[in-house]
Amino acid sequence: MLSSIGHIALVVREPARTAELFGKLFDCKTVSRRDADGHDETFVKLGDTWLVLVQADVERTRTGDHIAFKVSKATLEAMAQKLEALRVEHIRARSGTSVYFFDYDNHVFELDTTTMEEELGY
């Protein structure tokens, strides 16, 4: 049976740069290491979720695919201000209950003040 998500792996051109962006935004834990096979790995912990930033020279087109994190309204406002100060592209959406932002490789992230239960009327 499934439990929670163990981690999410994202392919990025510059893992250290992407980790630095998340560090500035969320003051989160990052770990860099070389695995047993000699691969350089960068891990970022956002809330209870680990992102594994895998280096590859890939051009990604932006789609509607995204990763959403639940936040309070106060956190949403604080993050919107940080995104603005860092000049990170972002969009307020859904009547001001969420903010979407984009990393350097066109991955889309959402900060959302509603739950799926609220959204679906459960």
mmCIF file of N, CA and C in Angstrom:
data_model
loop_
_atom_site.group_PDB
_atom_site.id
_atom_site.type_symbol
_atom_site.label_atom_id
_atom_site.label_comp_id
_atom_site.label_asym_id
_atom_site.label_seq_id
_atom_site.Cartn_x
_atom_site.Cartn_y
_atom_site.Cartn_z
ATOM 1 N N MET A 1 0.844 -1.182 0.000
ATOM 2 C CA MET A 1 0.000 0.000 0.000
ATOM 3 C C MET A 1 0.888 1.243 0.000
ATOM 4 N N LEU A 2 0.441 2.264 -0.649
ATOM 5 C CA LEU A 2 1.202 3.508 -0.705
ATOM 6 C C LEU A 2 1.134 4.269 0.611
ATOM 7 N N SER A 3 2.186 4.965 0.884
ATOM 8 C CA SER A 3 2.251 5.833 2.060
ATOM 9 C C SER A 3 2.345 7.260 1.556
ATOM 10 N N SER A 4 3.465 7.905 1.783
ATOM 11 C CA SER A 4 3.670 9.257 1.276
ATOM 12 C C SER A 4 4.706 9.219 0.169
ATOM 13 N N ILE A 5 4.907 10.343 -0.494
ATOM 14 C CA ILE A 5 5.929 10.436 -1.527
ATOM 15 C C ILE A 5 7.291 10.370 -0.841
ATOM 16 N N GLY A 6 8.166 9.501 -1.339
ATOM 17 C CA GLY A 6 9.499 9.370 -0.764
ATOM 18 C C GLY A 6 10.393 10.540 -1.145
ATOM 19 N N HIS A 7 10.389 10.879 -2.431
ATOM 20 C CA HIS A 7 11.128 12.030 -2.935
ATOM 21 C C HIS A 7 10.645 12.332 -4.347
ATOM 22 N N ILE A 8 11.012 13.490 -4.844
ATOM 23 C CA ILE A 8 10.722 13.881 -6.221
ATOM 24 C C ILE A 8 12.046 14.240 -6.857
ATOM 25 N N ALA A 9 12.367 13.621 -7.987
ATOM 26 C CA ALA A 9 13.607 13.919 -8.703
ATOM 27 C C ALA A 9 13.306 14.874 -9.851
ATOM 28 N N LEU A 10 14.091 15.936 -9.928
ATOM 29 C CA LEU A 10 13.953 16.913 -11.003
ATOM 30 C C LEU A 10 15.281 17.040 -11.738
ATOM 31 N N VAL A 11 15.228 16.991 -13.053
ATOM 32 C CA VAL A 11 16.425 17.183 -13.859
ATOM 33 C C VAL A 11 16.617 18.682 -14.060
ATOM 34 N N VAL A 12 17.796 19.172 -13.687
ATOM 35 C CA VAL A 12 18.120 20.596 -13.792
ATOM 36 C C VAL A 12 19.521 20.744 -14.380
ATOM 37 N N ARG A 13 19.769 21.881 -14.993
ATOM 38 C CA ARG A 13 21.095 22.133 -15.574
ATOM 39 C C ARG A 13 22.138 22.418 -14.507
ATOM 40 N N GLU A 14 21.757 23.174 -13.463
ATOM 41 C CA GLU A 14 22.707 23.558 -12.417
ATOM 42 C C GLU A 14 22.093 23.301 -11.036
ATOM 43 N N PRO A 15 22.292 22.096 -10.495
ATOM 44 C CA PRO A 15 21.686 21.769 -9.198
ATOM 45 C C PRO A 15 22.027 22.753 -8.086
ATOM 46 N N ALA A 16 23.258 23.217 -8.014
ATOM 47 C CA ALA A 16 23.633 24.143 -6.935
ATOM 48 C C ALA A 16 22.856 25.448 -7.042
ATOM 49 N N ARG A 17 22.672 25.932 -8.259
ATOM 50 C CA ARG A 17 21.925 27.182 -8.470
ATOM 51 C C ARG A 17 20.462 27.012 -8.065
ATOM 52 N N THR A 18 19.864 25.890 -8.458
ATOM 53 C CA THR A 18 18.470 25.632 -8.105
ATOM 54 C C THR A 18 18.326 25.458 -6.597
ATOM 55 N N ALA A 19 19.269 24.739 -5.976
ATOM 56 C CA ALA A 19 19.239 24.558 -4.520
ATOM 57 C C ALA A 19 19.372 25.900 -3.821
ATOM 58 N N GLU A 20 20.205 26.789 -4.350
ATOM 59 C CA GLU A 20 20.376 28.115 -3.762
ATOM 60 C C GLU A 20 19.066 28.914 -3.832
ATOM 61 N N LEU A 21 18.342 28.808 -4.954
ATOM 62 C CA LEU A 21 17.045 29.486 -5.083
ATOM 63 C C LEU A 21 16.096 29.013 -3.984
ATOM 64 N N PHE A 22 15.977 27.695 -3.817
ATOM 65 C CA PHE A 22 15.089 27.171 -2.778
ATOM 66 C C PHE A 22 15.568 27.570 -1.385
ATOM 67 N N GLY A 23 16.868 27.577 -1.192
ATOM 68 C CA GLY A 23 17.417 27.997 0.094
ATOM 69 C C GLY A 23 17.044 29.429 0.427
ATOM 70 N N LYS A 24 17.144 30.322 -0.557
ATOM 71 C CA LYS A 24 16.784 31.727 -0.337
ATOM 72 C C LYS A 24 15.293 31.886 -0.080
ATOM 73 N N LEU A 25 14.490 31.133 -0.797
ATOM 74 C CA LEU A 25 13.041 31.251 -0.630
ATOM 75 C C LEU A 25 12.548 30.648 0.678
ATOM 76 N N PHE A 26 13.007 29.456 0.988
ATOM 77 C CA PHE A 26 12.406 28.689 2.068
ATOM 78 C C PHE A 26 13.319 28.428 3.258
ATOM 79 N N ASP A 27 14.558 28.890 3.215
ATOM 80 C CA ASP A 27 15.510 28.629 4.294
ATOM 81 C C ASP A 27 15.501 27.137 4.632
ATOM 82 N N CYS A 28 15.669 26.317 3.595
ATOM 83 C CA CYS A 28 15.528 24.874 3.744
ATOM 84 C C CYS A 28 16.881 24.166 3.798
ATOM 85 N N LYS A 29 16.819 22.936 4.212
ATOM 86 C CA LYS A 29 18.009 22.106 4.310
ATOM 87 C C LYS A 29 18.403 21.612 2.919
ATOM 88 N N THR A 30 19.690 21.697 2.593
ATOM 89 C CA THR A 30 20.210 21.133 1.348
ATOM 90 C C THR A 30 21.410 20.251 1.678
ATOM 91 N N VAL A 31 21.544 19.179 0.943
ATOM 92 C CA VAL A 31 22.646 18.240 1.128
ATOM 93 C C VAL A 31 23.192 17.894 -0.248
ATOM 94 N N SER A 32 24.501 18.036 -0.397
ATOM 95 C CA SER A 32 25.163 17.619 -1.633
ATOM 96 C C SER A 32 26.093 16.467 -1.303
ATOM 97 N N ARG A 33 26.150 15.496 -2.219
ATOM 98 C CA ARG A 33 27.022 14.347 -1.996
ATOM 99 C C ARG A 33 27.335 13.676 -3.322
ATOM 100 N N ARG A 34 28.299 12.790 -3.290
ATOM 101 C CA ARG A 34 28.605 11.919 -4.429
ATOM 102 C C ARG A 34 28.160 10.521 -4.001
ATOM 103 N N ASP A 35 27.278 9.893 -4.793
ATOM 104 C CA ASP A 35 26.785 8.575 -4.408
ATOM 105 C C ASP A 35 27.829 7.495 -4.685
ATOM 106 N N ALA A 36 27.489 6.252 -4.341
ATOM 107 C CA ALA A 36 28.422 5.133 -4.471
ATOM 108 C C ALA A 36 28.847 4.884 -5.918
ATOM 109 N N ASP A 37 28.036 5.332 -6.879
ATOM 110 C CA ASP A 37 28.358 5.159 -8.297
ATOM 111 C C ASP A 37 29.092 6.359 -8.876
ATOM 112 N N GLY A 38 29.404 7.344 -8.021
ATOM 113 C CA GLY A 38 30.153 8.508 -8.476
ATOM 114 C C GLY A 38 29.316 9.649 -9.026
ATOM 115 N N HIS A 39 27.997 9.579 -8.855
ATOM 116 C CA HIS A 39 27.114 10.646 -9.322
ATOM 117 C C HIS A 39 27.025 11.759 -8.272
ATOM 118 N N ASP A 40 27.168 13.004 -8.711
ATOM 119 C CA ASP A 40 26.949 14.133 -7.815
ATOM 120 C C ASP A 40 25.442 14.315 -7.642
ATOM 121 N N GLU A 41 25.013 14.434 -6.390
ATOM 122 C CA GLU A 41 23.594 14.582 -6.088
ATOM 123 C C GLU A 41 23.376 15.778 -5.174
ATOM 124 N N THR A 42 22.272 16.478 -5.407
ATOM 125 C CA THR A 42 21.885 17.599 -4.560
ATOM 126 C C THR A 42 20.459 17.352 -4.082
ATOM 127 N N PHE A 43 20.270 17.410 -2.787
ATOM 128 C CA PHE A 43 18.971 17.172 -2.170
ATOM 129 C C PHE A 43 18.506 18.450 -1.489
ATOM 130 N N VAL A 44 17.230 18.753 -1.622
ATOM 131 C CA VAL A 44 16.624 19.914 -0.982
ATOM 132 C C VAL A 44 15.374 19.423 -0.257
ATOM 133 N N LYS A 45 15.233 19.783 1.011
ATOM 134 C CA LYS A 45 14.053 19.367 1.766
ATOM 135 C C LYS A 45 13.081 20.535 1.865
ATOM 136 N N LEU A 46 11.935 20.366 1.226
ATOM 137 C CA LEU A 46 10.861 21.364 1.264
ATOM 138 C C LEU A 46 9.710 20.774 2.060
ATOM 139 N N GLY A 47 9.468 21.309 3.231
ATOM 140 C CA GLY A 47 8.463 20.719 4.114
ATOM 141 C C GLY A 47 8.907 19.313 4.479
ATOM 142 N N ASP A 48 8.067 18.323 4.223
ATOM 143 C CA ASP A 48 8.410 16.924 4.478
ATOM 144 C C ASP A 48 8.855 16.207 3.213
ATOM 145 N N THR A 49 9.055 16.935 2.128
ATOM 146 C CA THR A 49 9.367 16.333 0.838
ATOM 147 C C THR A 49 10.792 16.651 0.415
ATOM 148 N N TRP A 50 11.535 15.624 0.055
ATOM 149 C CA TRP A 50 12.885 15.813 -0.480
ATOM 150 C C TRP A 50 12.814 15.920 -1.994
ATOM 151 N N LEU A 51 13.446 16.951 -2.540
ATOM 152 C CA LEU A 51 13.666 17.053 -3.978
ATOM 153 C C LEU A 51 15.092 16.602 -4.241
ATOM 154 N N VAL A 52 15.274 15.754 -5.243
ATOM 155 C CA VAL A 52 16.602 15.353 -5.674
ATOM 156 C C VAL A 52 16.854 16.085 -6.984
ATOM 157 N N LEU A 53 17.850 16.949 -7.000
ATOM 158 C CA LEU A 53 18.169 17.733 -8.183
ATOM 159 C C LEU A 53 19.264 17.010 -8.949
ATOM 160 N N VAL A 54 18.906 16.503 -10.115
ATOM 161 C CA VAL A 54 19.796 15.685 -10.932
ATOM 162 C C VAL A 54 20.318 16.533 -12.078
ATOM 163 N N GLN A 55 21.624 16.589 -12.230
ATOM 164 C CA GLN A 55 22.227 17.431 -13.261
ATOM 165 C C GLN A 55 22.173 16.762 -14.629
ATOM 166 N N ALA A 56 21.666 17.515 -15.604
ATOM 167 C CA ALA A 56 21.699 17.118 -17.014
ATOM 168 C C ALA A 56 21.437 18.360 -17.845
ATOM 169 N N ASP A 57 22.011 18.396 -19.015
ATOM 170 C CA ASP A 57 21.839 19.536 -19.911
ATOM 171 C C ASP A 57 20.594 19.302 -20.767
ATOM 172 N N VAL A 58 19.443 19.636 -20.201
ATOM 173 C CA VAL A 58 18.162 19.385 -20.848
ATOM 174 C C VAL A 58 17.389 20.694 -20.961
ATOM 175 N N GLU A 59 16.808 20.933 -22.119
ATOM 176 C CA GLU A 59 15.908 22.075 -22.303
ATOM 177 C C GLU A 59 14.485 21.585 -22.062
ATOM 178 N N ARG A 60 13.789 22.214 -21.144
ATOM 179 C CA ARG A 60 12.436 21.799 -20.791
ATOM 180 C C ARG A 60 11.454 22.895 -21.175
ATOM 181 N N THR A 61 10.377 22.506 -21.828
ATOM 182 C CA THR A 61 9.330 23.478 -22.105
ATOM 183 C C THR A 61 8.401 23.527 -20.895
ATOM 184 N N ARG A 62 7.850 24.681 -20.650
ATOM 185 C CA ARG A 62 6.952 24.861 -19.519
ATOM 186 C C ARG A 62 5.585 24.292 -19.867
ATOM 187 N N THR A 63 5.050 23.505 -18.953
ATOM 188 C CA THR A 63 3.712 22.937 -19.126
ATOM 189 C C THR A 63 2.898 23.270 -17.877
ATOM 190 N N GLY A 64 1.713 22.725 -17.798
ATOM 191 C CA GLY A 64 0.886 22.889 -16.609
ATOM 192 C C GLY A 64 1.242 21.919 -15.494
ATOM 193 N N ASP A 65 2.149 20.956 -15.770
ATOM 194 C CA ASP A 65 2.594 20.048 -14.714
ATOM 195 C C ASP A 65 3.235 20.868 -13.601
ATOM 196 N N HIS A 66 2.921 20.554 -12.372
ATOM 197 C CA HIS A 66 3.507 21.304 -11.272
ATOM 198 C C HIS A 66 3.468 20.510 -9.976
ATOM 199 N N ILE A 67 4.238 20.987 -9.020
ATOM 200 C CA ILE A 67 4.256 20.432 -7.670
ATOM 201 C C ILE A 67 3.667 21.500 -6.758
ATOM 202 N N ALA A 68 2.640 21.127 -5.982
ATOM 203 C CA ALA A 68 1.965 22.092 -5.111
ATOM 204 C C ALA A 68 2.268 21.789 -3.654
ATOM 205 N N PHE A 69 2.565 22.845 -2.904
ATOM 206 C CA PHE A 69 2.803 22.748 -1.472
ATOM 207 C C PHE A 69 1.733 23.538 -0.741
ATOM 208 N N LYS A 70 1.186 22.960 0.318
ATOM 209 C CA LYS A 70 0.194 23.627 1.157
ATOM 210 C C LYS A 70 0.909 24.620 2.061
ATOM 211 N N VAL A 71 0.409 25.860 2.100
ATOM 212 C CA VAL A 71 0.977 26.897 2.954
ATOM 213 C C VAL A 71 -0.154 27.695 3.596
ATOM 214 N N SER A 72 0.173 28.410 4.645
ATOM 215 C CA SER A 72 -0.793 29.316 5.266
ATOM 216 C C SER A 72 -0.887 30.588 4.422
ATOM 217 N N LYS A 73 -1.917 31.377 4.677
ATOM 218 C CA LYS A 73 -2.054 32.651 3.963
ATOM 219 C C LYS A 73 -0.887 33.580 4.260
ATOM 220 N N ALA A 74 -0.425 33.575 5.517
ATOM 221 C CA ALA A 74 0.709 34.423 5.883
ATOM 222 C C ALA A 74 1.975 33.992 5.145
ATOM 223 N N THR A 75 2.185 32.693 5.045
ATOM 224 C CA THR A 75 3.350 32.180 4.317
ATOM 225 C C THR A 75 3.237 32.512 2.835
ATOM 226 N N LEU A 76 2.044 32.389 2.283
ATOM 227 C CA LEU A 76 1.845 32.722 0.868
ATOM 228 C C LEU A 76 2.251 34.169 0.603
ATOM 229 N N GLU A 77 1.830 35.079 1.461
ATOM 230 C CA GLU A 77 2.168 36.490 1.277
ATOM 231 C C GLU A 77 3.666 36.725 1.431
ATOM 232 N N ALA A 78 4.265 36.089 2.428
ATOM 233 C CA ALA A 78 5.710 36.241 2.642
ATOM 234 C C ALA A 78 6.497 35.693 1.454
ATOM 235 N N MET A 79 6.064 34.555 0.922
ATOM 236 C CA MET A 79 6.758 33.960 -0.221
ATOM 237 C C MET A 79 6.578 34.805 -1.478
ATOM 238 N N ALA A 80 5.399 35.385 -1.654
ATOM 239 C CA ALA A 80 5.166 36.269 -2.804
ATOM 240 C C ALA A 80 6.110 37.469 -2.739
ATOM 241 N N GLN A 81 6.305 38.000 -1.550
ATOM 242 C CA GLN A 81 7.228 39.129 -1.380
ATOM 243 C C GLN A 81 8.670 38.708 -1.659
ATOM 244 N N LYS A 82 9.066 37.524 -1.195
ATOM 245 C CA LYS A 82 10.420 37.031 -1.471
ATOM 246 C C LYS A 82 10.626 36.806 -2.967
ATOM 247 N N LEU A 83 9.637 36.201 -3.621
ATOM 248 C CA LEU A 83 9.737 35.968 -5.060
ATOM 249 C C LEU A 83 9.913 37.282 -5.805
ATOM 250 N N GLU A 84 9.166 38.287 -5.380
ATOM 251 C CA GLU A 84 9.268 39.621 -5.987
ATOM 252 C C GLU A 84 10.672 40.196 -5.760
ATOM 253 N N ALA A 85 11.150 40.124 -4.535
ATOM 254 C CA ALA A 85 12.470 40.677 -4.208
ATOM 255 C C ALA A 85 13.592 39.960 -4.962
ATOM 256 N N LEU A 86 13.437 38.654 -5.163
ATOM 257 C CA LEU A 86 14.449 37.880 -5.881
ATOM 258 C C LEU A 86 14.273 37.936 -7.399
ATOM 259 N N ARG A 87 13.206 38.623 -7.823
ATOM 260 C CA ARG A 87 12.882 38.745 -9.249
ATOM 261 C C ARG A 87 12.683 37.384 -9.911
ATOM 262 N N VAL A 88 12.016 36.495 -9.179
ATOM 263 C CA VAL A 88 11.665 35.180 -9.698
ATOM 264 C C VAL A 88 10.270 35.287 -10.298
ATOM 265 N N GLU A 89 10.130 34.821 -11.525
ATOM 266 C CA GLU A 89 8.826 34.898 -12.191
ATOM 267 C C GLU A 89 7.791 34.119 -11.389
ATOM 268 N N HIS A 90 6.653 34.756 -11.153
ATOM 269 C CA HIS A 90 5.577 34.121 -10.411
ATOM 270 C C HIS A 90 4.237 34.701 -10.837
ATOM 271 N N ILE A 91 3.183 33.953 -10.538
ATOM 272 C CA ILE A 91 1.822 34.350 -10.910
ATOM 273 C C ILE A 91 0.906 34.083 -9.723
ATOM 274 N N ARG A 92 0.155 35.113 -9.331
ATOM 275 C CA ARG A 92 -0.906 34.902 -8.338
ATOM 276 C C ARG A 92 -2.102 34.313 -9.081
ATOM 277 N N ALA A 93 -2.757 33.350 -8.449
ATOM 278 C CA ALA A 93 -3.839 32.655 -9.141
ATOM 279 C C ALA A 93 -4.938 32.257 -8.174
ATOM 280 N N ARG A 94 -5.999 31.739 -8.755
ATOM 281 C CA ARG A 94 -7.133 31.189 -8.032
ATOM 282 C C ARG A 94 -7.638 32.130 -6.958
ATOM 283 N N SER A 95 -7.978 33.336 -7.389
ATOM 284 C CA SER A 95 -8.540 34.367 -6.507
ATOM 285 C C SER A 95 -7.620 34.696 -5.341
ATOM 286 N N GLY A 96 -6.310 34.655 -5.590
ATOM 287 C CA GLY A 96 -5.342 35.025 -4.568
ATOM 288 C C GLY A 96 -5.039 33.948 -3.550
ATOM 289 N N THR A 97 -5.531 32.717 -3.779
ATOM 290 C CA THR A 97 -5.272 31.647 -2.814
ATOM 291 C C THR A 97 -4.017 30.852 -3.145
ATOM 292 N N SER A 98 -3.379 31.164 -4.275
ATOM 293 C CA SER A 98 -2.153 30.446 -4.615
ATOM 294 C C SER A 98 -1.206 31.331 -5.422
ATOM 295 N N VAL A 99 0.050 30.915 -5.414
ATOM 296 C CA VAL A 99 1.086 31.555 -6.208
ATOM 297 C C VAL A 99 1.850 30.450 -6.922
ATOM 298 N N TYR A 100 2.009 30.615 -8.227
ATOM 299 C CA TYR A 100 2.844 29.711 -9.010
ATOM 300 C C TYR A 100 4.172 30.402 -9.268
ATOM 301 N N PHE A 101 5.265 29.639 -9.197
ATOM 302 C CA PHE A 101 6.560 30.202 -9.562
ATOM 303 C C PHE A 101 7.359 29.169 -10.343
ATOM 304 N N PHE A 102 8.414 29.640 -10.988
ATOM 305 C CA PHE A 102 9.162 28.825 -11.936
ATOM 306 C C PHE A 102 10.636 28.827 -11.569
ATOM 307 N N ASP A 103 11.259 27.656 -11.613
ATOM 308 C CA ASP A 103 12.699 27.614 -11.388
ATOM 309 C C ASP A 103 13.419 27.912 -12.703
ATOM 310 N N TYR A 104 14.725 27.794 -12.695
ATOM 311 C CA TYR A 104 15.539 28.151 -13.857
ATOM 312 C C TYR A 104 15.377 27.172 -15.025
ATOM 313 N N ASP A 105 14.753 26.017 -14.759
ATOM 314 C CA ASP A 105 14.596 24.980 -15.776
ATOM 315 C C ASP A 105 13.133 24.765 -16.173
ATOM 316 N N ASN A 106 12.299 25.752 -15.887
ATOM 317 C CA ASN A 106 10.877 25.735 -16.238
ATOM 318 C C ASN A 106 10.034 24.726 -15.466
ATOM 319 N N HIS A 107 10.518 24.231 -14.320
ATOM 320 C CA HIS A 107 9.646 23.459 -13.446
ATOM 321 C C HIS A 107 8.689 24.453 -12.782
ATOM 322 N N VAL A 108 7.458 24.028 -12.599
ATOM 323 C CA VAL A 108 6.436 24.902 -12.025
ATOM 324 C C VAL A 108 6.095 24.408 -10.618
ATOM 325 N N PHE A 109 6.052 25.347 -9.679
ATOM 326 C CA PHE A 109 5.712 25.053 -8.291
ATOM 327 C C PHE A 109 4.547 25.935 -7.885
ATOM 328 N N GLU A 110 3.668 25.383 -7.072
ATOM 329 C CA GLU A 110 2.528 26.153 -6.563
ATOM 330 C C GLU A 110 2.588 26.187 -5.048
ATOM 331 N N LEU A 111 2.321 27.345 -4.499
ATOM 332 C CA LEU A 111 2.103 27.505 -3.068
ATOM 333 C C LEU A 111 0.616 27.748 -2.923
ATOM 334 N N ASP A 112 -0.063 26.886 -2.191
ATOM 335 C CA ASP A 112 -1.526 26.865 -2.189
ATOM 336 C C ASP A 112 -2.054 26.933 -0.766
ATOM 337 N N THR A 113 -3.040 27.798 -0.535
ATOM 338 C CA THR A 113 -3.632 27.929 0.800
ATOM 339 C C THR A 113 -4.853 27.041 0.993
ATOM 340 N N THR A 114 -5.275 26.341 -0.051
ATOM 341 C CA THR A 114 -6.441 25.461 0.073
ATOM 342 C C THR A 114 -5.989 23.995 0.015
ATOM 343 N N THR A 115 -6.829 23.116 0.512
ATOM 344 C CA THR A 115 -6.542 21.681 0.422
ATOM 345 C C THR A 115 -7.381 21.094 -0.699
ATOM 346 N N MET A 116 -7.012 19.905 -1.119
ATOM 347 C CA MET A 116 -7.816 19.223 -2.136
ATOM 348 C C MET A 116 -9.216 18.927 -1.605
ATOM 349 N N GLU A 117 -9.314 18.632 -0.310
ATOM 350 C CA GLU A 117 -10.628 18.370 0.288
ATOM 351 C C GLU A 117 -11.515 19.613 0.182
ATOM 352 N N GLU A 118 -10.934 20.778 0.466
ATOM 353 C CA GLU A 118 -11.686 22.028 0.341
ATOM 354 C C GLU A 118 -12.063 22.273 -1.124
ATOM 355 N N GLU A 119 -11.117 22.059 -2.002
ATOM 356 C CA GLU A 119 -11.335 22.285 -3.434
ATOM 357 C C GLU A 119 -12.456 21.384 -3.980
ATOM 358 N N LEU A 120 -12.482 20.144 -3.516
ATOM 359 C CA LEU A 120 -13.459 19.172 -4.015
ATOM 360 C C LEU A 120 -14.746 19.129 -3.194
ATOM 361 N N GLY A 121 -14.807 19.902 -2.113
ATOM 362 C CA GLY A 121 -16.014 19.955 -1.291
ATOM 363 C C GLY A 121 -16.175 18.743 -0.363
ATOM 364 N N TYR A 122 -15.100 18.109 0.014
ATOM 365 C CA TYR A 122 -15.171 16.977 0.944
ATOM 366 C C TYR A 122 -15.290 17.432 2.360
#
